[in-house]
């Protein structure tokens, strides 16, 4: 029974929900990037292993601070698992992430290794600086470059949209913990801006991602895409108007809803770009 409890604590310490969410997005992008099924599966496994390593390293570094503020939801802070077990899990997952990444094309592999290094740097100290958003922008922005496997390299607007969504994820993730973080000396960009400005920054970021995903691709935007931008604006306006009540999470939920719409757009747009490239290749081959 103790072994089951320890295993479950280890899973929780990995931040499983973000790991699965990012891996699911990676799977959609890999499939849309016209990778062979086996190659796509290896790439997604690399992303998943990398996400696990980032989660475990985060909890290892934060364990003393989490204990000071009574974070009973954190297995290490609550003494549900030994640090040595989490440390080993981090090392194994990090090694697996890098090893699996090397099965991709050199440029794509370099992009993912840089993304991993950026995410680990956040855990190791950048989270407490004014540059805390940079690792999120870099790591998420490089994800399409890795999953495209270098053929073709993603267009700048797609990288910018992914980076913008990653930046929004940082603010969304930090907002609920601003008080606890401040009490333990963590002062990232959201802490320095304060909760109100951080909410508006998050809304601006997810809205920017929507605009990039709708108007970035060549050709006229699709009717669905055109409907997305005003819908996103409406959701954000309603969320912020309802957020003036005590302990309201309306703005947070509105941002999360628009972020989910953006992720769906990102997957749809990534697949559309890959399909158009495939058509162009077929036409080119037919011409020869």
Coordinates of C-alpha atoms in Angstrom, one line a residue:
X1 CA 0.0 0.0 0.0
X2 CA 2.9 2.3 0.8
X3 CA 4.4 1.6 -2.6
X4 CA 1.2 2.6 -4.3
X5 CA 0.9 5.8 -2.3
X6 CA 4.6 6.7 -3.1
X7 CA 4.0 6.0 -6.8
X8 CA 0.9 8.2 -6.9
X9 CA 2.9 10.9 -5.1
X10 CA 5.6 10.7 -7.7
X11 CA 3.0 11.0 -10.5
X12 CA 1.5 14.1 -8.8
X13 CA 4.9 15.7 -8.4
X14 CA 5.4 15.5 -12.1
X15 CA 2.6 18.0 -12.7
X16 CA 0.7 15.4 -14.8
X17 CA -2.1 17.5 -16.2
X18 CA 0.1 20.1 -17.9
X19 CA 2.4 17.3 -19.1
X20 CA -0.5 15.5 -20.8
X21 CA -2.0 18.7 -22.2
X22 CA 1.2 19.8 -23.8
X23 CA 1.9 16.3 -25.1
X24 CA -1.6 16.2 -26.6
X25 CA -1.0 19.5 -28.4
X26 CA 2.4 18.1 -29.6
X27 CA 0.6 15.0 -30.9
X28 CA -1.7 17.1 -33.0
X29 CA 1.1 19.2 -34.4
X30 CA 3.3 16.2 -35.1
X31 CA 0.4 14.5 -37.0
X32 CA -0.3 17.8 -38.9
X33 CA 3.4 18.2 -39.7
X34 CA 3.3 15.2 -42.1
X35 CA 5.7 13.1 -40.0
X36 CA 5.6 9.4 -40.4
X37 CA 3.6 7.7 -37.6
X38 CA 6.6 6.1 -35.9
X39 CA 8.6 9.4 -36.1
X40 CA 5.6 11.4 -34.7
X41 CA 5.2 8.9 -31.8
X42 CA 8.9 9.2 -30.8
X43 CA 8.7 13.0 -31.0
X44 CA 5.6 13.1 -28.8
X45 CA 7.3 10.7 -26.3
X46 CA 10.2 13.1 -26.2
X47 CA 7.9 16.0 -25.4
X48 CA 6.1 14.0 -22.7
X49 CA 9.4 12.9 -21.1
X50 CA 10.6 16.5 -21.2
X51 CA 7.4 17.8 -19.6
X52 CA 7.8 15.2 -16.8
X53 CA 11.4 16.2 -16.2
X54 CA 10.4 19.9 -15.9
X55 CA 7.6 19.1 -13.4
X56 CA 9.8 17.0 -11.2
X57 CA 12.7 19.5 -11.3
X58 CA 10.2 22.3 -10.4
X59 CA 9.0 20.4 -7.3
X60 CA 12.5 19.5 -6.3
X61 CA 13.6 23.1 -6.4
X62 CA 10.4 24.5 -4.8
X63 CA 10.1 21.9 -2.0
X64 CA 11.6 24.1 0.8
X65 CA 9.5 27.1 -0.2
X66 CA 6.3 25.0 -0.6
X67 CA 6.8 23.5 2.9
X68 CA 7.2 27.0 4.4
X69 CA 3.8 28.1 3.1
X70 CA 2.1 24.8 3.9
X71 CA 1.5 23.5 0.4
X72 CA -0.1 20.2 1.3
X73 CA -1.0 19.6 -2.4
X74 CA 2.8 19.2 -3.1
X75 CA 4.0 15.7 -2.3
X76 CA 7.5 16.7 -1.5
X77 CA 6.5 19.5 0.8
X78 CA 4.0 17.2 2.5
X79 CA 6.7 14.5 3.0
X80 CA 4.7 12.0 0.9
X81 CA 7.8 11.0 -1.1
X82 CA 11.6 11.2 -0.7
X83 CA 13.6 13.8 -2.6
X84 CA 15.9 11.1 -3.8
X85 CA 13.0 9.4 -5.7
X86 CA 12.0 12.6 -7.4
X87 CA 15.6 13.4 -8.2
X88 CA 16.0 10.0 -9.9
X89 CA 12.8 10.4 -11.8
X90 CA 14.0 13.8 -13.1
X91 CA 17.3 12.3 -14.2
X92 CA 15.7 9.4 -16.0
X93 CA 13.0 11.5 -17.7
X94 CA 15.6 14.2 -18.8
X95 CA 17.9 11.5 -20.2
X96 CA 14.9 9.9 -22.0
X97 CA 13.7 13.3 -23.4
X98 CA 17.2 14.1 -24.9
X99 CA 17.7 10.5 -26.2
X100 CA 14.3 10.4 -27.9
X101 CA 14.9 13.9 -29.3
X102 CA 18.0 12.7 -31.1
X103 CA 15.9 10.5 -33.4
X104 CA 14.6 13.7 -35.1
X105 CA 16.4 15.7 -37.8
X106 CA 19.4 17.7 -36.5
X107 CA 17.8 21.1 -36.6
X108 CA 14.6 19.9 -35.1
X109 CA 16.5 18.1 -32.3
X110 CA 18.5 21.2 -31.6
X111 CA 15.2 23.1 -31.3
X112 CA 13.8 20.7 -28.7
X113 CA 17.0 20.5 -26.7
X114 CA 17.1 24.3 -26.5
X115 CA 13.4 24.2 -25.4
X116 CA 14.3 21.8 -22.7
X117 CA 17.2 23.8 -21.5
X118 CA 15.1 26.9 -21.4
X119 CA 12.4 25.1 -19.3
X120 CA 15.0 23.7 -16.9
X121 CA 16.5 27.2 -16.6
X122 CA 13.1 28.5 -15.5
X123 CA 13.0 25.9 -12.7
X124 CA 16.5 26.6 -11.6
X125 CA 16.1 30.3 -11.0
X126 CA 14.6 32.4 -13.9
X127 CA 11.2 32.0 -12.4
X128 CA 12.2 34.4 -9.6
X129 CA 13.3 37.2 -12.0
X130 CA 11.7 39.8 -14.3
X131 CA 12.5 37.5 -17.2
X132 CA 10.4 34.6 -15.9
X133 CA 8.2 34.7 -19.0
X134 CA 11.1 34.2 -21.4
X135 CA 11.5 30.4 -20.9
X136 CA 7.8 29.9 -21.6
X137 CA 8.0 32.0 -24.8
X138 CA 11.2 30.2 -26.0
X139 CA 10.1 26.7 -25.1
X140 CA 6.6 26.9 -26.5
X141 CA 7.8 28.8 -29.5
X142 CA 10.3 26.1 -30.4
X143 CA 7.8 23.3 -30.2
X144 CA 6.4 23.6 -33.7
X145 CA 10.0 23.8 -35.0
X146 CA 10.8 20.5 -33.3
X147 CA 7.6 18.7 -34.4
X148 CA 7.9 19.8 -38.0
X149 CA 11.2 17.9 -38.1
X150 CA 12.7 20.6 -40.2
X151 CA 10.7 19.9 -43.3
X152 CA 9.4 22.5 -43.8
X153 CA 10.4 24.9 -41.0
X154 CA 7.3 26.5 -39.5
X155 CA 6.5 30.0 -40.6
X156 CA 7.3 32.9 -38.2
X157 CA 3.7 33.6 -37.4
X158 CA 3.2 30.0 -36.2
X159 CA 6.2 30.2 -34.0
X160 CA 5.1 33.6 -32.7
X161 CA 1.6 32.2 -31.9
X162 CA 3.0 29.3 -30.0
X163 CA 5.4 31.6 -28.1
X164 CA 2.5 33.9 -27.2
X165 CA 0.4 31.1 -26.0
X166 CA 3.3 29.9 -23.9
X167 CA 3.7 33.3 -22.4
X168 CA 0.0 33.4 -21.5
X169 CA 0.4 30.0 -19.9
X170 CA 3.0 31.5 -17.6
X171 CA 0.7 34.2 -16.4
X172 CA -2.2 31.9 -15.9
X173 CA -0.1 29.4 -14.0
X174 CA 1.4 32.1 -11.7
X175 CA -1.8 34.1 -10.9
X176 CA -3.3 31.7 -8.3
X177 CA 0.1 31.4 -6.4
X178 CA 1.1 35.1 -6.3
X179 CA 0.7 35.5 -2.6
X180 CA 2.5 32.2 -1.7
X181 CA 5.3 33.0 -4.1
X182 CA 5.7 36.5 -2.7
X183 CA 6.0 35.1 0.8
X184 CA 8.9 32.9 -0.2
X185 CA 10.8 35.4 -2.2
X186 CA 9.7 34.5 -5.8
X187 CA 9.2 37.6 -7.8
X188 CA 8.7 36.7 -11.4
X189 CA 7.3 39.1 -14.0
X190 CA 3.6 38.5 -12.9
X191 CA 4.5 39.2 -9.3
X192 CA 6.2 42.5 -10.3
X193 CA 3.3 43.6 -12.5
X194 CA 0.6 42.6 -9.9
X195 CA -2.6 40.6 -10.3
X196 CA -4.6 43.2 -12.2
X197 CA -2.0 44.0 -14.8
X198 CA -1.1 40.4 -15.1
X199 CA -4.7 39.5 -15.9
X200 CA -4.8 42.1 -18.6
X201 CA -1.5 40.9 -19.9
X202 CA -2.8 37.3 -20.1
X203 CA -5.9 38.5 -22.0
X204 CA -3.8 40.5 -24.4
X205 CA -1.5 37.5 -25.0
X206 CA -4.2 35.0 -25.8
X207 CA -6.0 37.5 -28.0
X208 CA -2.7 38.2 -29.9
X209 CA -2.4 34.4 -30.4
X210 CA -5.9 34.3 -31.9
X211 CA -5.1 37.1 -34.3
X212 CA -1.8 35.5 -35.4
X213 CA -3.5 32.1 -35.9
X214 CA -6.3 33.7 -37.9
X215 CA -4.4 36.2 -40.1
X216 CA -1.0 34.7 -40.2
X217 CA -1.5 32.0 -42.9
X218 CA -1.3 33.0 -46.5
X219 CA -4.6 33.5 -48.2
X220 CA -8.0 34.8 -46.9
X221 CA -8.9 33.7 -43.3
X222 CA -11.5 31.0 -43.0
X223 CA -15.0 32.0 -41.8
X224 CA -14.4 30.0 -38.6
X225 CA -11.2 31.8 -38.0
X226 CA -12.8 35.2 -38.6
X227 CA -15.5 34.4 -36.1
X228 CA -12.9 33.4 -33.5
X229 CA -11.4 36.9 -32.9
X230 CA -14.6 38.7 -32.0
X231 CA -15.7 35.7 -30.0
X232 CA -12.5 35.8 -28.1
X233 CA -12.9 39.6 -27.4
X234 CA -16.5 39.0 -26.2
X235 CA -15.4 36.2 -23.9
X236 CA -12.6 38.3 -22.4
X237 CA -14.8 41.4 -21.9
X238 CA -17.6 39.4 -20.2
X239 CA -15.0 37.6 -18.0
X240 CA -13.4 40.8 -16.9
X241 CA -16.7 42.6 -16.2
X242 CA -17.8 39.7 -14.0
X243 CA -14.5 39.6 -12.2
X244 CA -15.3 42.5 -9.9
X245 CA -17.0 40.3 -7.4
X246 CA -15.0 39.1 -4.3
X247 CA -12.9 35.9 -5.0
X248 CA -14.3 35.7 -8.5
X249 CA -12.4 33.6 -11.0
X250 CA -14.4 34.8 -14.0
X251 CA -11.5 36.5 -15.7
X252 CA -9.3 33.4 -15.2
X253 CA -11.9 31.2 -16.7
X254 CA -12.4 33.5 -19.6
X255 CA -8.7 33.5 -20.4
X256 CA -8.6 29.7 -20.1
X257 CA -11.5 29.4 -22.5
X258 CA -9.9 31.7 -25.1
X259 CA -6.6 29.8 -24.6
X260 CA -8.4 26.5 -25.4
X261 CA -9.9 28.0 -28.5
X262 CA -6.4 29.2 -29.5
X263 CA -5.0 25.7 -29.0
X264 CA -7.7 24.3 -31.2
X265 CA -6.8 26.9 -33.8
X266 CA -3.2 26.1 -33.5
X267 CA -3.8 22.4 -34.1
X268 CA -6.2 23.2 -37.0
X269 CA -3.8 25.7 -38.5
X270 CA -0.8 23.4 -38.1
X271 CA -2.5 20.6 -39.9
X272 CA -3.8 23.0 -42.6
X273 CA -0.2 24.3 -43.3
X274 CA 1.1 20.7 -43.5
X275 CA -1.6 19.7 -45.9
X276 CA -1.0 22.7 -48.1
X277 CA 2.7 21.8 -48.2
X278 CA 1.9 18.2 -49.1
X279 CA -0.3 19.4 -52.0
X280 CA 2.5 21.7 -53.2
X281 CA 5.0 18.8 -53.1
X282 CA 2.6 16.6 -55.0
X283 CA 2.2 19.3 -57.7
X284 CA 5.9 19.8 -57.9
X285 CA 6.5 16.1 -58.3
X286 CA 3.8 15.9 -60.9
X287 CA 5.4 18.8 -62.8
X288 CA 8.6 16.8 -63.1

